XYZ file of C-alpha atoms in Angstrom:
623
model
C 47.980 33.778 -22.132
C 49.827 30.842 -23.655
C 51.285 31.300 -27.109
C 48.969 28.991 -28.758
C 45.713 30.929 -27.542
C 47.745 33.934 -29.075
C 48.660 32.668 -32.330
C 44.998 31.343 -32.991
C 43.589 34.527 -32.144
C 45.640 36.558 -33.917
C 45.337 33.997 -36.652
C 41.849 34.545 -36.864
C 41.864 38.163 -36.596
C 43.846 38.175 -39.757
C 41.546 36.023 -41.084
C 38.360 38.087 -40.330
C 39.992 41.351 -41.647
C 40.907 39.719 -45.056
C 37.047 37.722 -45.108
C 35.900 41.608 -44.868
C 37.960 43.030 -47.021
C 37.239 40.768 -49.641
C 33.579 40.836 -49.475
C 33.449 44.342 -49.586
C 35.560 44.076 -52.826
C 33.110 41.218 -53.756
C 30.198 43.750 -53.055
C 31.040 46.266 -55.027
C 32.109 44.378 -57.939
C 28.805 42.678 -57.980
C 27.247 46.280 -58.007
C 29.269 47.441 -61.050
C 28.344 44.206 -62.861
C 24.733 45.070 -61.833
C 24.883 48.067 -63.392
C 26.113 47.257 -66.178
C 23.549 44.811 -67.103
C 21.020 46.698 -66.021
C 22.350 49.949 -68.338
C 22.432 47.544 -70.903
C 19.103 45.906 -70.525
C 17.335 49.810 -70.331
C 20.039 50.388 -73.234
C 18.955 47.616 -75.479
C 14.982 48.072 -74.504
C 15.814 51.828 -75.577
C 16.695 51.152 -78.577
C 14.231 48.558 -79.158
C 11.483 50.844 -78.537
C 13.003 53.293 -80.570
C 13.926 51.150 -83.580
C 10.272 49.592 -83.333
C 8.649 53.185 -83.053
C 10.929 53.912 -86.603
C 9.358 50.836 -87.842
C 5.338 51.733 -86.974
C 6.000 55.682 -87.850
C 7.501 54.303 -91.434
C 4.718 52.057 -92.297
C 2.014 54.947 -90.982
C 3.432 56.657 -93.330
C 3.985 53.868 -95.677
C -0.199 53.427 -95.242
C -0.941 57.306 -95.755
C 0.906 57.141 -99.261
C -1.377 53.751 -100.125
C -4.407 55.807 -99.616
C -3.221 58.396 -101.649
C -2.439 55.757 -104.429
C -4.635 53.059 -104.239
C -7.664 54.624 -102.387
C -9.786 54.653 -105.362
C -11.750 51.294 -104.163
C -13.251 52.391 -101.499
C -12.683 48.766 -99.990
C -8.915 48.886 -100.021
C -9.092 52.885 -98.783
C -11.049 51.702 -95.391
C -8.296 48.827 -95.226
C -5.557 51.719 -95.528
C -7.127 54.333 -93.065
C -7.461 51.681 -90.388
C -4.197 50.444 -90.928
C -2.610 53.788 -90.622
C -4.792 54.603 -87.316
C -3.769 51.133 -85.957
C 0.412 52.340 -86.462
C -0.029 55.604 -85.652
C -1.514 54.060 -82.134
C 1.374 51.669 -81.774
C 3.883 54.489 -82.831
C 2.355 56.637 -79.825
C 2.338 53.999 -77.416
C 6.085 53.215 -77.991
C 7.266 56.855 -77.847
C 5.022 57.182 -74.315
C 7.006 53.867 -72.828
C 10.040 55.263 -75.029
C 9.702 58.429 -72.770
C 9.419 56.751 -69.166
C 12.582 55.117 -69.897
C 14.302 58.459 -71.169
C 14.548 59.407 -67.491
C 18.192 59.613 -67.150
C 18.927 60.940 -70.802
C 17.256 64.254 -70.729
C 18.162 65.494 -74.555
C 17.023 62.079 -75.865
C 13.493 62.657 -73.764
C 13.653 65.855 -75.424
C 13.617 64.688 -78.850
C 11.111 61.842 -78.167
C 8.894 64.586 -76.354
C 9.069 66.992 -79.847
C 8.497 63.810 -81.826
C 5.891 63.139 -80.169
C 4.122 66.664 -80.928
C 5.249 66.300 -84.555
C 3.851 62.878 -85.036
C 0.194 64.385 -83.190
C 0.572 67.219 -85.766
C 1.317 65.058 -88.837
C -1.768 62.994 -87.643
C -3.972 66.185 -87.862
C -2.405 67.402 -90.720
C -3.050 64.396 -92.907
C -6.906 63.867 -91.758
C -7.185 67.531 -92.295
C -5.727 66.644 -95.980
C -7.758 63.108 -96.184
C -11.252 65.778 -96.150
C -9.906 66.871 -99.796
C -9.570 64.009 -101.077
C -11.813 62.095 -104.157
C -11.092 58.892 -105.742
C -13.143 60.330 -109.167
C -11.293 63.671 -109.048
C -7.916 64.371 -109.756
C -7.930 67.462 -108.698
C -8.004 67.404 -105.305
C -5.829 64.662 -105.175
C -2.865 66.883 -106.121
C -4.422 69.117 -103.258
C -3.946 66.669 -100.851
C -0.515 65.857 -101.946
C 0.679 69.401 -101.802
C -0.621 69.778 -98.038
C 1.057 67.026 -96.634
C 4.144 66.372 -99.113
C 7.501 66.489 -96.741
C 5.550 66.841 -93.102
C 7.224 63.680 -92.505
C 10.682 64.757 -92.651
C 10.528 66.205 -89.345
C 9.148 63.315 -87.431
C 11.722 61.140 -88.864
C 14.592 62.923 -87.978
C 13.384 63.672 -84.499
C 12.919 59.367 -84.453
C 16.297 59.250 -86.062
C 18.072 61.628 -83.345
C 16.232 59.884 -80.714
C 17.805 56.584 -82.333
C 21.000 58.010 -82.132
C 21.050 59.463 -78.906
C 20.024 56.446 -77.412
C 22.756 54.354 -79.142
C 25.001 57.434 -77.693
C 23.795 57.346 -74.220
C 24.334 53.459 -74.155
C 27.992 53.648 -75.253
C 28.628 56.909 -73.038
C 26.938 55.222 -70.096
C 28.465 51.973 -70.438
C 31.914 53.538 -70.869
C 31.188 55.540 -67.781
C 29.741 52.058 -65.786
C 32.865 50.230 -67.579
C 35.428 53.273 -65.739
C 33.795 52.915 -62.570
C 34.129 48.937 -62.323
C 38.171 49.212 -63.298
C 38.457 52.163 -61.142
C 36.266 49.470 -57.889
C 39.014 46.609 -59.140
C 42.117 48.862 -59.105
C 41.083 49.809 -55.495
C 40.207 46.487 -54.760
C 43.443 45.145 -55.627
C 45.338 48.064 -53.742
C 43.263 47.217 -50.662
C 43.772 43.484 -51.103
C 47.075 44.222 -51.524
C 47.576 46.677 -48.857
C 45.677 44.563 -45.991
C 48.154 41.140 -47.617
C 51.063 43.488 -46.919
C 49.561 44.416 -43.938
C 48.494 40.930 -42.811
C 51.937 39.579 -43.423
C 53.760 42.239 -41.205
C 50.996 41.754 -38.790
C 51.999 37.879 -38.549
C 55.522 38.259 -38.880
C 54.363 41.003 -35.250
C 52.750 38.200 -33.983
C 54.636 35.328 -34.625
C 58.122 37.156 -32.966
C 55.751 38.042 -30.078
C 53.680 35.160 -29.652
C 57.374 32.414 -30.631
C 60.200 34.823 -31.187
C 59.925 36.830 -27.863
C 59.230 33.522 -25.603
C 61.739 31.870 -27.162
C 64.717 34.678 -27.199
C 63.329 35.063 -23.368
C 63.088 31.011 -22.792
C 66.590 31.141 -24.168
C 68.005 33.771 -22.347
C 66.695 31.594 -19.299
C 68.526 28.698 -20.394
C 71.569 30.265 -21.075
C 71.036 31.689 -17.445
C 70.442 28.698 -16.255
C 73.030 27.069 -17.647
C 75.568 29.706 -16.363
C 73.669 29.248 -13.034
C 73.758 25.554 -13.218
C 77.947 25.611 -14.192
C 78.343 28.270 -11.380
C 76.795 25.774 -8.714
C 79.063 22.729 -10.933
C 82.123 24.949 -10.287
C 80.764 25.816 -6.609
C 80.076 21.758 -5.641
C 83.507 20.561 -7.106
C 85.210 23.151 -4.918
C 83.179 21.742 -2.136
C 83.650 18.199 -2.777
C 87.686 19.393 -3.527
C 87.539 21.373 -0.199
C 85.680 18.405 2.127
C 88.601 16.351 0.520
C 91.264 18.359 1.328
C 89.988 19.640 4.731
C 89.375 15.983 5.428
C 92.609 14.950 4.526
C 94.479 17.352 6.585
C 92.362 16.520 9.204
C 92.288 12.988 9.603
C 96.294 12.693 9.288
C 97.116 14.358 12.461
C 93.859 12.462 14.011
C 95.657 9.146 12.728
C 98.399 9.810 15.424
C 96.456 11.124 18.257
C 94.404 8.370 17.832
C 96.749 5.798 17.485
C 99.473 6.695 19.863
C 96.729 7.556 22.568
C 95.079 3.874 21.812
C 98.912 2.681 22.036
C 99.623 4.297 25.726
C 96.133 3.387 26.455
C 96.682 -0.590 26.078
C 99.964 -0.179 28.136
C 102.048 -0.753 25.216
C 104.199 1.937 25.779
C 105.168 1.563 29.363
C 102.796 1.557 32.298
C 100.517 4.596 33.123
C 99.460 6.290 36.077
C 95.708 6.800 37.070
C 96.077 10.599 36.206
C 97.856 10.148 32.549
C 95.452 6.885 32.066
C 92.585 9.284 32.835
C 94.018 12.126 30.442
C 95.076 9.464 27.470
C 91.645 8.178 27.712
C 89.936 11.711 27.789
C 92.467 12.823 23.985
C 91.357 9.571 22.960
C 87.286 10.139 23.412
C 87.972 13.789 22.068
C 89.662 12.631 18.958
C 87.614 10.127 18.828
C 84.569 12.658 18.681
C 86.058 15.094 16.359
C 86.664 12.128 13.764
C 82.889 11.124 14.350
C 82.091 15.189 13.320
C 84.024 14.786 10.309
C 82.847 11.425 9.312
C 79.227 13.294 9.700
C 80.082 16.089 7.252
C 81.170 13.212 4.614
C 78.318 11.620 5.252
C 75.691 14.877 4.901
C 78.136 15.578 1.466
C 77.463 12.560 -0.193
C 73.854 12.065 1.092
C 73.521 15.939 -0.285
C 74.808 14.948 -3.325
C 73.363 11.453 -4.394
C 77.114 10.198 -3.961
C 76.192 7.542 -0.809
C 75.681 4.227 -2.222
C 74.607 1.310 -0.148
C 75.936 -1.936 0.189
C 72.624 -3.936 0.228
C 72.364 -7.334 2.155
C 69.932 -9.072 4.179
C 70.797 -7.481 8.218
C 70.086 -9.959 11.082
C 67.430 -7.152 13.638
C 68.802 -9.052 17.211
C 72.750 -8.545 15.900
C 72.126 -5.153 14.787
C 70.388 -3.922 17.956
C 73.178 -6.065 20.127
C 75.948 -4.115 18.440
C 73.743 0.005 18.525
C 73.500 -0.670 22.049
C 76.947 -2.067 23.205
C 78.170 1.583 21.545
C 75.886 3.761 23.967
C 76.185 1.367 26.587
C 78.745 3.241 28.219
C 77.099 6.868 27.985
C 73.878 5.427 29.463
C 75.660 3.841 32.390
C 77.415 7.132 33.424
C 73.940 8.355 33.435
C 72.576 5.834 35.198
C 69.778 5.478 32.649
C 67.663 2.344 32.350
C 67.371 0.723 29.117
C 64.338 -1.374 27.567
C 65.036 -3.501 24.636
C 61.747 -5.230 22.804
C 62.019 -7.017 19.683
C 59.839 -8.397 17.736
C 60.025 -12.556 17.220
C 59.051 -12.011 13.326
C 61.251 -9.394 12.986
C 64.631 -11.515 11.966
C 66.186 -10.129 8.927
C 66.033 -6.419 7.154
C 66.897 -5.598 3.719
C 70.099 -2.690 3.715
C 73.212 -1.375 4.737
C 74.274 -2.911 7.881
C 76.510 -0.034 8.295
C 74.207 2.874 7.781
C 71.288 0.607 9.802
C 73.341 0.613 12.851
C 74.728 4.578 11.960
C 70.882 5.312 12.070
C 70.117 3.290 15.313
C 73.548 4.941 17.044
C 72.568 8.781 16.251
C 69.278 8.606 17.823
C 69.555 6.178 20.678
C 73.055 8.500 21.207
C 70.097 11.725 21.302
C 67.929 9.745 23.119
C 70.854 9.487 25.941
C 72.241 13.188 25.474
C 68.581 14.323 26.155
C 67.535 12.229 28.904
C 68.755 13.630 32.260
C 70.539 11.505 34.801
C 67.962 7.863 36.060
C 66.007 8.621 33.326
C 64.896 5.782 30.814
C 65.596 5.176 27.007
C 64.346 2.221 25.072
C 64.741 0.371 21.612
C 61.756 -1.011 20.247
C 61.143 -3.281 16.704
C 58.054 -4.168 15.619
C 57.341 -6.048 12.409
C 54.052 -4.893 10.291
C 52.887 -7.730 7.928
C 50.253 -5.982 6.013
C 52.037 -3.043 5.618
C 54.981 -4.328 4.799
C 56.932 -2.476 7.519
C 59.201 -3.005 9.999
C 59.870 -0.063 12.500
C 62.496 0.632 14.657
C 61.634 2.873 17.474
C 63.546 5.194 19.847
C 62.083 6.565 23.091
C 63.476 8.315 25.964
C 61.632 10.265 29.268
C 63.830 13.036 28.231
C 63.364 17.151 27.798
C 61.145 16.763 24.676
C 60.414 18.547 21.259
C 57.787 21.360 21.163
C 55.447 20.698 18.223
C 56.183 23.598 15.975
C 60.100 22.757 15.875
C 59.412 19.348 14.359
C 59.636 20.382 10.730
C 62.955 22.228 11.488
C 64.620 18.737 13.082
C 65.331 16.449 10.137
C 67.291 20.317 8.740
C 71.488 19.937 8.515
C 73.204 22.203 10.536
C 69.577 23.374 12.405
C 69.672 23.377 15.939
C 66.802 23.905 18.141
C 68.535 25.833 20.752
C 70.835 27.816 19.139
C 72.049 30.455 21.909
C 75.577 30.204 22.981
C 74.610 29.162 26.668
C 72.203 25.869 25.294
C 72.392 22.995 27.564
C 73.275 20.097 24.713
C 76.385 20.419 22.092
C 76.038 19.101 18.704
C 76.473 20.623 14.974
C 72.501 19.468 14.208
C 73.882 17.075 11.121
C 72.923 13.459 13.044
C 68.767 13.779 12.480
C 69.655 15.228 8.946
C 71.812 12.134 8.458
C 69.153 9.693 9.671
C 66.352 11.234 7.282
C 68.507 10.899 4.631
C 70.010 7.684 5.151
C 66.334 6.643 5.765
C 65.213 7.522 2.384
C 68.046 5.708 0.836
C 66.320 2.672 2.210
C 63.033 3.642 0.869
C 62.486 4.144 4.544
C 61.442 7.385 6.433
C 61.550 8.663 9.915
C 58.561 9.668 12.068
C 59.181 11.502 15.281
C 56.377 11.696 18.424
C 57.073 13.944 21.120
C 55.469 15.846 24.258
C 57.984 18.877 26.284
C 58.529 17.496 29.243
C 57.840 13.534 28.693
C 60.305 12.865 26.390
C 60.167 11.792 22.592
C 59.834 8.857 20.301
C 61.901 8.640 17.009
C 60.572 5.565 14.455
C 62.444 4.529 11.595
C 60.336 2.431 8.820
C 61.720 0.587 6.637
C 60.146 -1.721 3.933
C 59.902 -5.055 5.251
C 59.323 -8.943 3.697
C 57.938 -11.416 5.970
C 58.923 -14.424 3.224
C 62.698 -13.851 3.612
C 62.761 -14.094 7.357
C 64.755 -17.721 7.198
C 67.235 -18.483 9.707
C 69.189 -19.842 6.549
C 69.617 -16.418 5.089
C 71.651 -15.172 8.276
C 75.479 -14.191 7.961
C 78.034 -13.990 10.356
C 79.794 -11.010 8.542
C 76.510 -8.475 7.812
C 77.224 -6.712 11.043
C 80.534 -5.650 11.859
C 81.931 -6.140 15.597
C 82.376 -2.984 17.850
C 85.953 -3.966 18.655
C 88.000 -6.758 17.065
C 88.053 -10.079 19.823
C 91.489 -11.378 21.188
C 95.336 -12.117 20.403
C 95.917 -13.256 17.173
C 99.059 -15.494 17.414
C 101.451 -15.809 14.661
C 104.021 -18.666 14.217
C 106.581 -16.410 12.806
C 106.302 -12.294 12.209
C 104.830 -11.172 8.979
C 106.816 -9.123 6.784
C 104.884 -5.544 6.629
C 105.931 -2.790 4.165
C 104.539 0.314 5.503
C 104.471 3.420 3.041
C 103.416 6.559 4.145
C 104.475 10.112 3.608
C 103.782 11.504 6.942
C 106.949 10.504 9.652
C 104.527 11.006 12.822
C 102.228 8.509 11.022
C 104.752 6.305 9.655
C 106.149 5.981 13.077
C 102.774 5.668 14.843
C 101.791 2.611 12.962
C 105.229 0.801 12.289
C 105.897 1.046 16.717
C 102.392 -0.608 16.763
C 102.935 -3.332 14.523
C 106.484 -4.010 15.879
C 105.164 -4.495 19.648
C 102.632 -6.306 17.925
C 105.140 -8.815 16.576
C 105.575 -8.035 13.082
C 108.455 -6.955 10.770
C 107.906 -3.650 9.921
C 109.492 -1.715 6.817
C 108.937 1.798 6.696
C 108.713 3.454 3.430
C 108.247 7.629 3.185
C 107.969 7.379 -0.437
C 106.558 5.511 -3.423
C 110.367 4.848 -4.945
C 111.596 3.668 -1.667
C 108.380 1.311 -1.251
C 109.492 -0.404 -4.660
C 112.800 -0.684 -3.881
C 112.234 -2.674 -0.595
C 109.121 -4.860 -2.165
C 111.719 -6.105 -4.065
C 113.684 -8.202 -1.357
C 112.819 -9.931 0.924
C 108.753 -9.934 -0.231
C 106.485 -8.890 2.405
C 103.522 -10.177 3.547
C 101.550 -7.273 3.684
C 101.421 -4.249 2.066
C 100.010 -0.672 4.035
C 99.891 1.927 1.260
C 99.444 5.585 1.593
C 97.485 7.144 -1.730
C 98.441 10.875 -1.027
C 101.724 11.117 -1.353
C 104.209 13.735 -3.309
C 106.501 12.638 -6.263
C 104.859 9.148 -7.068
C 100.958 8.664 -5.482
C 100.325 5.166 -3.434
C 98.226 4.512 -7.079
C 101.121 4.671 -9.022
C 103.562 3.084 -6.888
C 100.670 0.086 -6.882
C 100.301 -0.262 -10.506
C 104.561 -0.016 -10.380
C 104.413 -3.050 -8.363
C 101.623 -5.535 -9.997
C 103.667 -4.745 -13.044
C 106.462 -7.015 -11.154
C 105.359 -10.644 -10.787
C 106.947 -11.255 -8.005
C 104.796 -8.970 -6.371
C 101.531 -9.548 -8.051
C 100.003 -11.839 -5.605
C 101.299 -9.489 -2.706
C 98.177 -8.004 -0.588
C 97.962 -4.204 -0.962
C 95.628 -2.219 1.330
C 95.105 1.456 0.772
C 95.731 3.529 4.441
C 94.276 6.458 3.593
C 93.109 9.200 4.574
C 91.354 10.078 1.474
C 87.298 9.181 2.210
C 85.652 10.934 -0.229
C 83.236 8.893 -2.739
C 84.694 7.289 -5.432
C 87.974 7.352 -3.452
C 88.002 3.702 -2.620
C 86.761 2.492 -5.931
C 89.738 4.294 -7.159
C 92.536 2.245 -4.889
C 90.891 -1.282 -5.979
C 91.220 0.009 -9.781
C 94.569 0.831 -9.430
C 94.864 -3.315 -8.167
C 94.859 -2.748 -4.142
C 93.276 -5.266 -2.353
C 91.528 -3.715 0.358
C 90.817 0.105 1.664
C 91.101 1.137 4.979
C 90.378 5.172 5.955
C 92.738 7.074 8.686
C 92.196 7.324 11.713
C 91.406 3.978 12.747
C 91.570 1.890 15.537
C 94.923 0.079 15.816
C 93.717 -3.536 16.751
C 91.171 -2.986 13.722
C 94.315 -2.618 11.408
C 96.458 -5.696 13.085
C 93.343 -7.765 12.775
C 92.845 -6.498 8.892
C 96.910 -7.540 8.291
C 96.239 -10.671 10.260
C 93.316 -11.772 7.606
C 95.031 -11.011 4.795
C 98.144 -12.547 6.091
C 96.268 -15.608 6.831
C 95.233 -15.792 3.279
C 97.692 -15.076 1.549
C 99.960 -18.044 3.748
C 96.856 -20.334 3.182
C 97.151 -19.797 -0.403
C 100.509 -20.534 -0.753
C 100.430 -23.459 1.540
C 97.676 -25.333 -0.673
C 99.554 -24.379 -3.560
C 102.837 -26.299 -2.367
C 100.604 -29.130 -1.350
């Protein structure tokens, strides 16, 4: 239940039990106040009743002493007699009402009952005395007086006590009514008190179950999380540390198989025979193949990690294509495979990395040919998709095929479908990873058809323009040649400084340059590179990063700090490849940044263009 369903319920839980509380206090409040008015309004009718019998018996009696006195006329003695009848009526009536309201004071109904029996036998006794009397005759006027002289006294204190006793039973009652409504508001205050106290722990139960407990647990998460999330920081920056290091120490050695076998393979070294050409050429493919694994493993890390950034340009489709299928070309002609290539006319340009494009096109027209047995056919297709907005790059071969249930496990890194140690095809299972991801980059994706048996179709889409397909727009530099073209002749040898820490490297590169013509001057150090910068100035530059003592990025910023050298090119040789690496060499003021292994005429035709522009330079600035 979430914790605001919780808190509002409990909330109004609390606020029933107090609503309850309060009108049951409320209730009986209202009860004693009831009572007590109505005691006082039986109270004060009481007393009326008695007060007003007092009255009527008093002037009865009042009227029985005017007949005695002035009952000679016999006018005024008829007035009298039916004046006293007409009080001693009222006086009756009053005690009988007087007496239905004595109900609840039994000694008070007691007195009003034995008033009421005195006042009926004062009534007899004075008509019984009234039969004596004559106006003319003394005589039995005194009679009459002695009969009935202090009957009275009785019936007026009975009235009296009754009087009293009702004032009495008032006070007593409303004492008692009085009691009973402080004794309702003490309890009423305890229990408003109690449910407050109550109400408040209750909420303060609620509140640290409903907030306290989420949030101790929600924090507890977090701080899990947070160790979890540093564990995996700690975990990824070994990786990344580990990828760099591993790749390091791999791709130095690679540098001189590489090189030397590229160097014995060109004849540079001496002449071959057909058995050591054969086995050059087979360490070269090899290493060759074991830097394209590595360079695979970078490439999964940093698509992994969000590290692969793209250099973004408009891609001529027809140069692309040319230069994905001049790299398989040989494969597919050992397997005598046929090849179909179908481009689109719209299709000119497409927005991306020209590297990663053609990285994408090499992995699966490479599958396409690893899966295709021998006079089978493969095929690049590129159709353009106006409305969509999509231009699609598609793969096919008549090869083995994909059964339909593996497909989600393809685009997986390091899945492969047959995974038994006696499977047909080699691979580590990163390449389809790589294109997915590489793919996406692009805001692309990759869509695979396939049937066991007939072979399979691989599509890359990538979002498409038709308005910037302009012949204009084309470069000659967005896709970069397989192999670097011809000789480049040099009027006079270029002064190289070569710095590198490793001696079978060092040696490699500077017996390379040297047959290539150049002036080579090898430095194992960052101390001994400054010291020969210094006289005579090179040309070029070749700097090693990793390097003990004083890094290649030191030794750099050592040597723009000289203006002499300032204007000298630098180029990182490297085999450092991880991301961030290269932005790191240009920072420290290289010029360039070139990764180990690489191919040998690819770094003479690199020193060649920066030798021809730094001569060109200095040319037009004698001019």
């Amino acid at each position: 239940m979430p914790i605001r369903t919780k808190l509002v319920l409990g909330l109004i839980a609390i606020l029933a039990l107090n609503l309850l509380a309060s009108l049951h206090g409320f209730h009986r409040l209202t009860q004693a106040a009831s009572r007590e008015a109505e005691i006082l309004e039986t109270s004060s009718h009481i007393l009326t009743l008695a007060l007003t019998a007092q009255v009527h018996f008093k002037k009865q009696v009042q009227e029985w002493k005017n007949i005695l006195l002035r009952g000679q006329d016999a006018e005024l003695r008829a007035r009298y007699v039916k004046q006293f009848e007409q009080e001693e009526r009222t006086t009756r009536a009053q005690l009988e009402r007087l007496v239905e309201l004595l109900q609840s004071n039994p000694e008070a109904r007691a007195e009003a009952e034995r008033f009421m029996e005195a006042h009926e036998r004062l009534g007899r006794e004075y008509r019984d005395a009234l039969t004596f009397y004559r106006p003319e005759d003394p005589a039995p006027q005194l009679e009459v007086d002695r009969r009935v002289r202090g009957i009275d006294r009785e019936p007026t204190d009975l009235l009296d006590r009754i009087v009293d006793s009702a004032l009495a039973h008032r006070e007593t009652t409303l004492a008692r009514v009085q009691l009973a409504a402080r004794q309702h508001q003490l309890w009423t205050l305890i229990i408003t008190g109690a449910l407050m106290s109550g109400t408040a722990l209750l909420l303060i139960w609620l509140v640290d179950r409903a907030i306290g407990r989420p949030i101790a647990t929600a924090t507890a998460v977090a701080r899990q999380m947070d160790h979890a999330n540093a564990e995996l920081a700690r975990a990824a920056q070994a990786k990344d540390e580990f990828l760099a290091a591993m790749s390091h120490e791999l791709r130095t050695p690679l540098t001189s198989i590489l090189g030397l076998s590229e160097t014995m393979g060109d004849g540079l070294l001496g002449p071959l025979s057909a058995q050591q050409e054969k086995a050059v050429r087979m360490v070269h493919e090899n290493g060759t193949h074991l830097l394209e694994l590595i360079n695979d493993i970078l490439d999964m890390s940093r698509v992994a990690s969000g590290q692969m950034h793209l250099r973004w340009d408009q891609v001529p489709v027809d140069q692309l294509c040319e230069a994905s299928l001049r790299l398989i070309g040989p494969a597919a002609k050992r397997k005598a495979l046929k090849v179909a290539v179908r481009i689109d006319p719209q299709a000119c340009l497409v927005r991306g990395d020209s590297r990663r494009l053609k990285q994408m096109l090499v992995n699966l027209l490479g599958n396409a040919v690893k899966f295709t047995p021998d006079g089978g056919s493969i095929g690049l297709d590129v159709q353009a998709d106006p409305e969509r907005g999509e231009l699609c790059f598609g793969i096919w071969d008549t090869g083995v095929g994909i059964p339909r249930e593996q497909f989600e496990r393809l685009f997986q890194p390091f899945v492969q479908l047959d995974s038994r140690p006696a499977r047909q095809y080699d691979g580590t299972g990163l390449g389809l990873a790589l294109v997915s991801g590489m793919a996406e980059l692009h805001q692309g994706r990759v869509q695979v058809e396939s049937e066991v048996g007939r072979g399979s179709r691989f599509e890359i889409r990538l979002p498409w323009d038709p308005a910037t397909q302009r012949a204009d727009r084309l470069r000659s530099d967005v896709v970069e040649p397989v192999e670097q073209g011809g000789e480049i002749g040099v009027c006079e040898p270029w002064r190289v400084l070569l710095v590198d820490d490793n001696p079978g490297n060092l040696e490699m590169f500077a017996t390379y340059l040297r047959i290539r013509g150049c002036e080579v001057r090898a430095a194992g150090c960052g101390q001994e590179a400054i010291a020969l910068a210094c006289a005579p100035r090179p040309d070029v530059i070749l700097m090693d990063v990793q390097m003990p003592g004083m890094d290649g990025l030191e030794t750099t910023r050592r040597l723009r700090s000289n203006p002499a050298l300032r204007a000298v090119p630098i180029i990182a040789l490297t085999a450092l490849a991880m991301p961030g690496d290269r932005e790191q060499c240009l920072d420290a003021g290289m010029d360039d940044y070139l990764t180990k292994p690489l191919g040998l005429k690819e770094l003479h035709a690199t020193v060649a263009q920066w030798v021809a522009r730094t001569r060109t330079a200095a040319a037009r600035a004698l001019s």
